Structure formats: C-alpha cells, structure tokens
CSV table of C-alpha atoms in Angstrom, one decimal:
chain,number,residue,atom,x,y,z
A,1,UNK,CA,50.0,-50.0,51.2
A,2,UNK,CA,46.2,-50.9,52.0
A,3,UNK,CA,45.3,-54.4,53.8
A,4,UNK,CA,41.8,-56.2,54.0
A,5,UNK,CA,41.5,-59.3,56.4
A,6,UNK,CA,40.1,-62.7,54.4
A,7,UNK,CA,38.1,-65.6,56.0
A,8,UNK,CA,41.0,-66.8,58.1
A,9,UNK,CA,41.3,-63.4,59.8
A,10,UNK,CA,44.9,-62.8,58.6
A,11,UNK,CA,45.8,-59.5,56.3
A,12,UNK,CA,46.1,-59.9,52.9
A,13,UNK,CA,47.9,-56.9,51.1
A,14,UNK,CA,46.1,-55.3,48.8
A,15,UNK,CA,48.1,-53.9,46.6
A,16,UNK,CA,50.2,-50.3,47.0
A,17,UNK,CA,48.4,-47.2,46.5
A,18,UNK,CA,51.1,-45.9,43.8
A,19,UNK,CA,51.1,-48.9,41.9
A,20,UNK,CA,48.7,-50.3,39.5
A,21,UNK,CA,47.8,-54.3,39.7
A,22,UNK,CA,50.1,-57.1,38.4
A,23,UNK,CA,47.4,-58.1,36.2
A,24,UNK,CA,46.5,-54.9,34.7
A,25,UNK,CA,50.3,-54.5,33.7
A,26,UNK,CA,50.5,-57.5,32.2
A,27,UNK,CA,47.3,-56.4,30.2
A,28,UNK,CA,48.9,-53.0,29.2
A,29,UNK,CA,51.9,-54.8,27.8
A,30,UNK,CA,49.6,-57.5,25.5
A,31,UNK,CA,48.2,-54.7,24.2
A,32,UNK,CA,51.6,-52.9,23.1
A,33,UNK,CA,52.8,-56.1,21.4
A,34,UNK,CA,49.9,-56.8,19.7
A,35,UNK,CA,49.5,-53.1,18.3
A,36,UNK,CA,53.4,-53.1,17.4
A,37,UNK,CA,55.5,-54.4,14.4
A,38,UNK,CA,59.1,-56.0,14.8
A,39,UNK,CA,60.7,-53.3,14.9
A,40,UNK,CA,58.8,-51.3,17.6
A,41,UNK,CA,58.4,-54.7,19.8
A,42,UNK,CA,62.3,-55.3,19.9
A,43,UNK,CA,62.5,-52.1,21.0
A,44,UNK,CA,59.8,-52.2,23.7
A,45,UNK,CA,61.6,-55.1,24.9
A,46,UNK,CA,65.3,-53.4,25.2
A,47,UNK,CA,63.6,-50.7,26.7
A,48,UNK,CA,62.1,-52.8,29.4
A,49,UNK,CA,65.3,-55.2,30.3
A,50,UNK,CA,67.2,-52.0,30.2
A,51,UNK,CA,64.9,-50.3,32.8
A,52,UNK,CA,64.4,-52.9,34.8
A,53,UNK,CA,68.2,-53.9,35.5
A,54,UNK,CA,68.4,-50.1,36.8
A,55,UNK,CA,65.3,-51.1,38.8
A,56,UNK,CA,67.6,-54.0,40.1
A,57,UNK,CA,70.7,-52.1,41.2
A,58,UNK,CA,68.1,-49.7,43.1
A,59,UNK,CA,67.0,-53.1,44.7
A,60,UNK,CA,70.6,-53.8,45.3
A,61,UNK,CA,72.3,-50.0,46.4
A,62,UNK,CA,69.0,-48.7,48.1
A,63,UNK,CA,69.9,-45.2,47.3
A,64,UNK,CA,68.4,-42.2,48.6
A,65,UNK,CA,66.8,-43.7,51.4
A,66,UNK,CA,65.3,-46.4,49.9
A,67,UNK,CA,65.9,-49.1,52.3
A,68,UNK,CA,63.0,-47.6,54.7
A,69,UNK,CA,60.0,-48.1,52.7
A,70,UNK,CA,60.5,-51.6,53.4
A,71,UNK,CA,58.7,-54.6,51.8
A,72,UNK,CA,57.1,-52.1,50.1
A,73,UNK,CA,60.0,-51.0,48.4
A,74,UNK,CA,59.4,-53.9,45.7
A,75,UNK,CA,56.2,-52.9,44.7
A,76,UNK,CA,57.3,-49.2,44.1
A,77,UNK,CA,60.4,-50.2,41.8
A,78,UNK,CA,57.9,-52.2,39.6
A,79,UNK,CA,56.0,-48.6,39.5
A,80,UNK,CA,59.2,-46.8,38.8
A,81,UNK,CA,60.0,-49.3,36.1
A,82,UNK,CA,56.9,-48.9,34.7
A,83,UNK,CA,57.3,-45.2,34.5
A,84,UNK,CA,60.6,-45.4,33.2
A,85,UNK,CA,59.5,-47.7,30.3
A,86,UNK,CA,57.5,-44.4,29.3
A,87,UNK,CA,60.6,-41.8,30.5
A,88,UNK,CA,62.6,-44.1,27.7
A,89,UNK,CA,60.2,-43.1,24.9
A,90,UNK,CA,60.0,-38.7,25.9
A,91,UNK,CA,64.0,-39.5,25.1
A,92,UNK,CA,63.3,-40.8,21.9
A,93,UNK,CA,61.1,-38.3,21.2
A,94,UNK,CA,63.5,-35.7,22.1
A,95,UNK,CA,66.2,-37.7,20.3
A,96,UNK,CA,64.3,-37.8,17.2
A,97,UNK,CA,63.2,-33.9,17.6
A,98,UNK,CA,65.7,-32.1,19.5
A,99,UNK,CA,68.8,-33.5,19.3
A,100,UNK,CA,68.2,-34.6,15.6
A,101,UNK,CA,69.0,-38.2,15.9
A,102,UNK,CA,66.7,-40.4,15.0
A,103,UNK,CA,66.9,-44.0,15.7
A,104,UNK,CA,68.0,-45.7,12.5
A,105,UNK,CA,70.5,-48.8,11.1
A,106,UNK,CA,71.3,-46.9,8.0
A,107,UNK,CA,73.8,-44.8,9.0
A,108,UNK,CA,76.3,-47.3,10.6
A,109,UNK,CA,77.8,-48.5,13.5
A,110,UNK,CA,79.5,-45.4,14.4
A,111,UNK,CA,76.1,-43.6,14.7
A,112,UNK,CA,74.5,-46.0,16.6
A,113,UNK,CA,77.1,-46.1,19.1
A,114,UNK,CA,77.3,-42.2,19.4
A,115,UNK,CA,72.9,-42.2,19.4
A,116,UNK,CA,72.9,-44.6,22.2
A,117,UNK,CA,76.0,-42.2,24.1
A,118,UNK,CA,73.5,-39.1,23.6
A,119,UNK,CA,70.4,-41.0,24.6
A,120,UNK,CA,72.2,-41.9,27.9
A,121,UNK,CA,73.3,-38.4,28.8
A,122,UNK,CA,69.6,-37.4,28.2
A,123,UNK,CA,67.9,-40.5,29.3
A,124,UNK,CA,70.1,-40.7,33.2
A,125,UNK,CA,68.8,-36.9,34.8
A,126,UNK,CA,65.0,-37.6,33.5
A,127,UNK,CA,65.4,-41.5,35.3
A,128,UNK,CA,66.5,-39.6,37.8
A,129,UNK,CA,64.1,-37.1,38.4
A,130,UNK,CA,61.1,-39.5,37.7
A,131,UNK,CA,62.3,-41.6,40.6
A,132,UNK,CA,62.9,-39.3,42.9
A,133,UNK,CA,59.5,-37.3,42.0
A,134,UNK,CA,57.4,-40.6,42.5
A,135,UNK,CA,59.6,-41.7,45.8
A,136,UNK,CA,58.8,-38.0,47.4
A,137,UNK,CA,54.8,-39.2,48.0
A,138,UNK,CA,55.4,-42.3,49.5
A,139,UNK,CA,58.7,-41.7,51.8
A,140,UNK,CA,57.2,-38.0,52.9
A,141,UNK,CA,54.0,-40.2,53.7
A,142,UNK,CA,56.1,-42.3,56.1
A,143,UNK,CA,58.3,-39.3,57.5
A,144,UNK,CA,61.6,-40.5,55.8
A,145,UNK,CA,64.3,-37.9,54.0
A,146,UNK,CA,62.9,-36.7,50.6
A,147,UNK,CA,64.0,-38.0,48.0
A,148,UNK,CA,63.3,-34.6,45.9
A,149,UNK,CA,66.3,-32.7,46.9
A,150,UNK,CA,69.8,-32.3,45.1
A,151,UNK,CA,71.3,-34.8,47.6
A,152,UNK,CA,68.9,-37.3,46.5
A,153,UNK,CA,68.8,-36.4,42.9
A,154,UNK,CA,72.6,-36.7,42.9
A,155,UNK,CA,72.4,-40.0,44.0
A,156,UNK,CA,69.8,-41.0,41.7
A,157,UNK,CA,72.2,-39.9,38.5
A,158,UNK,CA,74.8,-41.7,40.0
A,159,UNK,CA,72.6,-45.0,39.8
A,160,UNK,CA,71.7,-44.3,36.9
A,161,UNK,CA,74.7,-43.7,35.0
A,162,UNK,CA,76.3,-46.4,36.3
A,163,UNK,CA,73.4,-48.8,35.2
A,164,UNK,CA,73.4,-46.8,31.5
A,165,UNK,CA,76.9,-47.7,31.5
A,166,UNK,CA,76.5,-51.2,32.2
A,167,UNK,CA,73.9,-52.2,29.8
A,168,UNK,CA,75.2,-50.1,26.9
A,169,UNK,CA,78.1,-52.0,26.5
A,170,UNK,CA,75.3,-55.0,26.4
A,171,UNK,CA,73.3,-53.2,23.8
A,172,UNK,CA,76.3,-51.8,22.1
A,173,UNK,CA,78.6,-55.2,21.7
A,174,UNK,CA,75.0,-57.1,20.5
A,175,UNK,CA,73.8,-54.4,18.1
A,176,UNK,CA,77.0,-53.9,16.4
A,177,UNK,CA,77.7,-58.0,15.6
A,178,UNK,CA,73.8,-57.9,14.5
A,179,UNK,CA,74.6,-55.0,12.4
A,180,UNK,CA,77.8,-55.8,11.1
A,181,UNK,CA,75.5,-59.3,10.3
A,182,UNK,CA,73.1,-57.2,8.4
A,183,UNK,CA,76.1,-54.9,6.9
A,184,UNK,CA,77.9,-58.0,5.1
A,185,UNK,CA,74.6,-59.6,4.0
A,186,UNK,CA,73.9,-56.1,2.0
A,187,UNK,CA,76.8,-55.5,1.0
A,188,UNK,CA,76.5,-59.4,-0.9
A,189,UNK,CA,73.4,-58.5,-2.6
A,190,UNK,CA,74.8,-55.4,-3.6
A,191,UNK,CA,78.0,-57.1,-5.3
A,192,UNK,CA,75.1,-59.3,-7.0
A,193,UNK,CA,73.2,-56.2,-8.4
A,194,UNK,CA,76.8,-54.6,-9.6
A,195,UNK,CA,77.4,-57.7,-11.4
A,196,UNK,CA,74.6,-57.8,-13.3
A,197,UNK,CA,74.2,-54.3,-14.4
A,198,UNK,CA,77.3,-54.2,-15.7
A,199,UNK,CA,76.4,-57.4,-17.8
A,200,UNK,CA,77.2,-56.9,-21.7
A,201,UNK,CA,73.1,-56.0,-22.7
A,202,UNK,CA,73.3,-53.7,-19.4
A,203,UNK,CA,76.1,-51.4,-19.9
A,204,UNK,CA,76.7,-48.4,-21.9
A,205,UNK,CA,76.6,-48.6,-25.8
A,206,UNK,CA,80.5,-48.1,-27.7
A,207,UNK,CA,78.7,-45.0,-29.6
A,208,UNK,CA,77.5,-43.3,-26.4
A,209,UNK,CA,80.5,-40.5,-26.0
A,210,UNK,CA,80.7,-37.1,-24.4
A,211,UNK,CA,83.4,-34.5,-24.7
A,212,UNK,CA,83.9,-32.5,-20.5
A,213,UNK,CA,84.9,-28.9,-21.1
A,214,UNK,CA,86.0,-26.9,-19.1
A,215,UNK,CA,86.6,-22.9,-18.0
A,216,UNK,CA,89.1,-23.0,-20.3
A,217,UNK,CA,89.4,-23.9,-24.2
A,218,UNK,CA,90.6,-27.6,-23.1
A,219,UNK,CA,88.4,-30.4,-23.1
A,220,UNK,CA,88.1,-33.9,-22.9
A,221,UNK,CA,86.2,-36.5,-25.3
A,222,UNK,CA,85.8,-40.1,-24.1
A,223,UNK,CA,83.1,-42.8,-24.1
A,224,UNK,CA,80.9,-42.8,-21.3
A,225,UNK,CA,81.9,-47.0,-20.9
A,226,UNK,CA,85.5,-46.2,-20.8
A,227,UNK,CA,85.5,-43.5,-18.0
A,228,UNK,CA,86.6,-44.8,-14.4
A,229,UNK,CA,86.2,-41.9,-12.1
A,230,UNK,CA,86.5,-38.0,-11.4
A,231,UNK,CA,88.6,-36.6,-8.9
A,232,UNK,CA,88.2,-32.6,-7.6
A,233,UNK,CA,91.5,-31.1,-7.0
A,234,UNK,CA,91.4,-27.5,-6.2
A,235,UNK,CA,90.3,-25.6,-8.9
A,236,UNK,CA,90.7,-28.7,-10.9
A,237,UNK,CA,89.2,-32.4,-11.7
A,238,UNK,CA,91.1,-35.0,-13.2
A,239,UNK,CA,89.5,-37.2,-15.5
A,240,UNK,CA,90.3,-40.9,-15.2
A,241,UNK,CA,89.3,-42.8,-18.1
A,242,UNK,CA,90.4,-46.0,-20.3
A,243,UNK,CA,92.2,-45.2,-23.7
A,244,UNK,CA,93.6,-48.1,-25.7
A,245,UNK,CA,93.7,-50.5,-22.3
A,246,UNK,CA,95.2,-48.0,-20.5
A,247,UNK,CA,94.4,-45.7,-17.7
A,248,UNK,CA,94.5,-42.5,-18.8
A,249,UNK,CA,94.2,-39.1,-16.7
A,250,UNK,CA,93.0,-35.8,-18.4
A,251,UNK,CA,93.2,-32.3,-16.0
A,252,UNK,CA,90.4,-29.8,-16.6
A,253,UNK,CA,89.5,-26.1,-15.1
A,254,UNK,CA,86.1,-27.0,-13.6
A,255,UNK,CA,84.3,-28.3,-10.3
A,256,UNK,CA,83.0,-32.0,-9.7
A,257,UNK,CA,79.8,-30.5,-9.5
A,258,UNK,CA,80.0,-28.9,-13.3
A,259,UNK,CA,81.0,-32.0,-13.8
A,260,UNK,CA,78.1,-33.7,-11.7
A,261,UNK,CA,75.5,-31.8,-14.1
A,262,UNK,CA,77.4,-32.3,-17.2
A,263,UNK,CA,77.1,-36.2,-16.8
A,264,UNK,CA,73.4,-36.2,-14.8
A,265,UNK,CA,71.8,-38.1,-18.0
A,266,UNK,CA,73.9,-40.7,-17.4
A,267,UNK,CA,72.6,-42.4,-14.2
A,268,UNK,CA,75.7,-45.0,-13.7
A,269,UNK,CA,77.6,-41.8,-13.1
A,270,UNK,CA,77.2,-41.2,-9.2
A,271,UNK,CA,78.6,-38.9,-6.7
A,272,UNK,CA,80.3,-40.9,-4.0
A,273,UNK,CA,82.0,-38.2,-2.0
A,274,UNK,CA,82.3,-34.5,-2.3
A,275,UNK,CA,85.1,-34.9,-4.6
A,276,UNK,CA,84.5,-38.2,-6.7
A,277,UNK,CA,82.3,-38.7,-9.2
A,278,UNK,CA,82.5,-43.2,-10.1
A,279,UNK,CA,81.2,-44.7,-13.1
A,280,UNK,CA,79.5,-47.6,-11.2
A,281,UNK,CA,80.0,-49.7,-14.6
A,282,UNK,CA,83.8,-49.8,-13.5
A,283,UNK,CA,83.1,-50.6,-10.2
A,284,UNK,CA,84.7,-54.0,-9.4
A,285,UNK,CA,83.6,-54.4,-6.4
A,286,UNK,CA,81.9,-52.7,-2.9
A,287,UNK,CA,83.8,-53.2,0.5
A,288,UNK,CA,81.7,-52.5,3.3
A,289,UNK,CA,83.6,-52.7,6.9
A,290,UNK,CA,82.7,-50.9,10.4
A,291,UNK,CA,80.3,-48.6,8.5
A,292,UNK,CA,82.3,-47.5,5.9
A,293,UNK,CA,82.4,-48.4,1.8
A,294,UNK,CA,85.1,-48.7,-0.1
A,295,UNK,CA,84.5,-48.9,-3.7
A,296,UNK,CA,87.0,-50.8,-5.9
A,297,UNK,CA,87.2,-49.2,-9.5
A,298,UNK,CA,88.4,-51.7,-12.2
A,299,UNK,CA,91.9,-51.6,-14.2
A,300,UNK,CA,93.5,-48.6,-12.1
A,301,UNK,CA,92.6,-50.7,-8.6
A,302,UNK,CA,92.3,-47.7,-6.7
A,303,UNK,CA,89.9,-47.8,-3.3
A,304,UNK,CA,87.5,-45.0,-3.3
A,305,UNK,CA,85.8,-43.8,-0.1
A,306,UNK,CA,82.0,-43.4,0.1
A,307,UNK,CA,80.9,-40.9,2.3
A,308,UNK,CA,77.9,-42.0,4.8
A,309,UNK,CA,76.2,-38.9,3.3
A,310,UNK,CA,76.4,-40.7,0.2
A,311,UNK,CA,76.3,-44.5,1.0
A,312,UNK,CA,72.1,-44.4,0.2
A,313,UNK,CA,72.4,-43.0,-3.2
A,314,UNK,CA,75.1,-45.6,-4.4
A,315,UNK,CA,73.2,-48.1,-2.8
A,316,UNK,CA,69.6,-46.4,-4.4
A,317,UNK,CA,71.6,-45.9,-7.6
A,318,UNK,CA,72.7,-49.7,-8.0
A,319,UNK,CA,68.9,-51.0,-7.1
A,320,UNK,CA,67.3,-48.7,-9.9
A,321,UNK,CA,70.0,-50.0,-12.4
A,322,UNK,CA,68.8,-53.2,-11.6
C-alpha cells in the first residue's frame, strides 16, 4: 500500500497497489447495468452478493494467513471480489460449453437446482485458486506463508464450499417460489389457450376421419375429433378413442412413431412422451407441479405424463393452435 503526506503533514493512504480505485469500480459497474437487459443485470447482481458474502467469511475465518496483511486485508478482498465477479462468468461459460448446461427457466425446478449443484463444484476450486494466486504477490511481498501451496489451496476450497453451500440454499429456496410463481401463471394461460382452441369453430370437422393400420391386416377407422390418446406397448399401441359416448380401446401391430407420421397432418395430435401420442382437443386440462405436466384427457380421466423433453412442443403446439 502506497502513502503521500497532505497539507497537515499526516499520511493519507493512497490506495493498494493490487487494487483499482473505489471510484473506478463504481464506474465499471454503471457501465455493466447500463449495457445489460433484465435478465443479465439480475444476474450480475446474484453474482455479486454471492461473491461478496464469500468475501465476508474470508473477512471473518482469515484463512490461509490472511490475518497478517492487516488493514490491508480489506482493500485486497474488495479486489478478490472483483475478480471473482469475473471467475463467476469463465463458469458460466464453461457451464454453458463444457458441461452442457446452459442457464435457463425452461427446463424446471429440478434443473435449476442440479445447474446451480454443478456450477458450485466447478465455481469453489477456480474461487479458490484465484484467491490464493492474487494473495501470493502481496503476502510473499511482506514475507508471510504463501498462500499458493496445497495447504493454502485446501483451505481456500474449504471457504469456499462452505460459503457455496450457504448461499445456495438462498438462491435455491428464492428461485424455486419465483419459478414455481412463473410455472402457475403459464400454466393459466395455457389452460386459456386449450379452452379456446377446442372451441366449437376451432376443433376438428365430424367428416375429418382416418383409418391406423397396422403390420398386420387389422386396422382402425375413427374420427380424428373422437380419438383421446395413443399408448406404445411393446410391439403394440393401443388406440383410445370415443365410440358412441364411450371410451373405446383398439390394439394395433405398429410403433407410436408409425403412428406419429401417420397422424403428422393433423397438428392437435402431439407427442407427449416417448410412448403417448394426445389429441390436445381432448385435453381437459394441464397440471403443472414441481416441474412436471400432467395432462388431463377428457371422458376416460386418465393423467398423462409430459416428459421435460417434450413440455416445449405441447406448450409451442397449443400457442400455434391459437
């Protein structure tokens, strides 16, 4: 840390030679909000309370040696919490490029929660590292222990994760009642939308019919309106389908997926897992809970699971019927 002496002859500090002045980081940090859009400035902003509480419990633990840089200390951690605001986004980069895991809502609660487990155990060692590789300069300066060694890497991870820990289960408990918020709201609109596309000038014509053959001489002829749902069974699909107010199940020799391109003209026929196939005009209803959607088909009441591999083309399916 460099000194001048002012007009009174006392020191003034003049700032540490590792760390950049208050002002210009409050500069730097104008300029990200105003460059960014919501979703990248709520980010910024986890990113920095997140850091800066591990900053805190370094104030707190003095690991690795910490305690004899001093008053100087203080000035460091608001470098290393600088540096770990940018350490946060080379995870998301190798989140989004390595591991495959892109930050995204659309995918549920149970991804988020298993993204932000992974971007711990990849985020902790590089906090780590970049802590102890900016402490080495100024504690070698002053002939303390370095920091860059396994002993004080160790401890660093062990800060680290403890601090991860902490304000995950913050993160986690707040992002999951804001998404569970947002999944509710959707899942509203979406109930709206089904409701109106299956409004009498909306859904299928009597006249529009089909006959479903399969590998074998049997077949299966039906109005489009009137079927509910296919289900794969082995080698097999069954057929579910209203005849004379009644739910009536047919058995064919085929796969959902000859099935799939049999009915592709027909876009209010939808693949909703890898072996149903819902006619979204009997849909009565969408339950979304925890992530998951359950969709409620009309006279036979059944509950059929969407898988999350699927969720975006029911919901995509629904909008362009609209």
């Amino acid at each position: 840390m460099s000194c001048k002496y002012g007009m009174n002859g006392k020191k003034v500090m003049n700032g540490s030679k590792f760390f950049p002045h208050p002002h210009i980081t409050l500069q730097f940090f104008s300029y990200l909000c105003d460059s960014m859009n919501k979703r990248q400035k709520e980010t910024l902003r986890v990113r920095i309370i997140s850091v800066g509480f591990a900053c805190l419990a370094f104030a707190v633990f003095k690991p690795i040696g910490m305690g004899e840089l001093g008053a100087s200390l203080y000035l460091h951690l608001i470098a290393i919490w600088l540096l770990g605001v940018g350490i946060c986004y080379v995870t998301e980069f190798v989140m989004k490029y390595i591991v495959n895991m892109p930050a995204t809502l659309d995918k549920g609660v149970d991804y988020i929660i298993r993204r932000n487990l992974w971007f711990q155990l990849v985020n902790s060692p590089l906090e780590a590292l970049m802590t102890c590789l900016y402490l080495h300069f100024p504690m070698t300066r002053i002939g303390a222990a370095d920091p860059l060694s396994w002993k004080g890497f160790i401890q660093a991870v062990f800060v680290m994760a403890f601090c991860s820990f902490a304000i995950g289960l913050y993160w986690r408990y707040k992002y999951r009642s804001r998404y569970l918020a947002m999944e509710l709201e959707e899942t509203k609109m979406l109930n709206e939308d089904l409701q109106r596309i299956q409004e009498p000038e909306q859904v299928s014509q009597p006249s529009s019919s089909i006959v479903l053959t399969g590998t074998t001489n049997e077949s299966v002829s039906l109005r489009v309106s009137n079927l509910l749902y296919i289900e794969a069974v082995g080698n097999y699909v069954k057929v579910y389908h209203m005849r004379d107010d009644q739910v009536v199940t047919d058995m064919l020799r085929a796969t959902s997926k000859q099935m799939e391109d049999k009915l592709r003209e027909y876009p209010m026929i939808v693949r909703c897992h890898r072996a149903f196939l819902v006619n979204l005009e009997q849909v009565q209803k969408i339950v979304s809970q925890s992530g998951t959607m359950q969709l409620l088909i009309r006279h036979s009441h059944e509950s059929i699971h969407v898988s999350r591999s699927n969720v975006n083309k029911i919901k995509n399916a629904i909008k362009q019927m609209t």
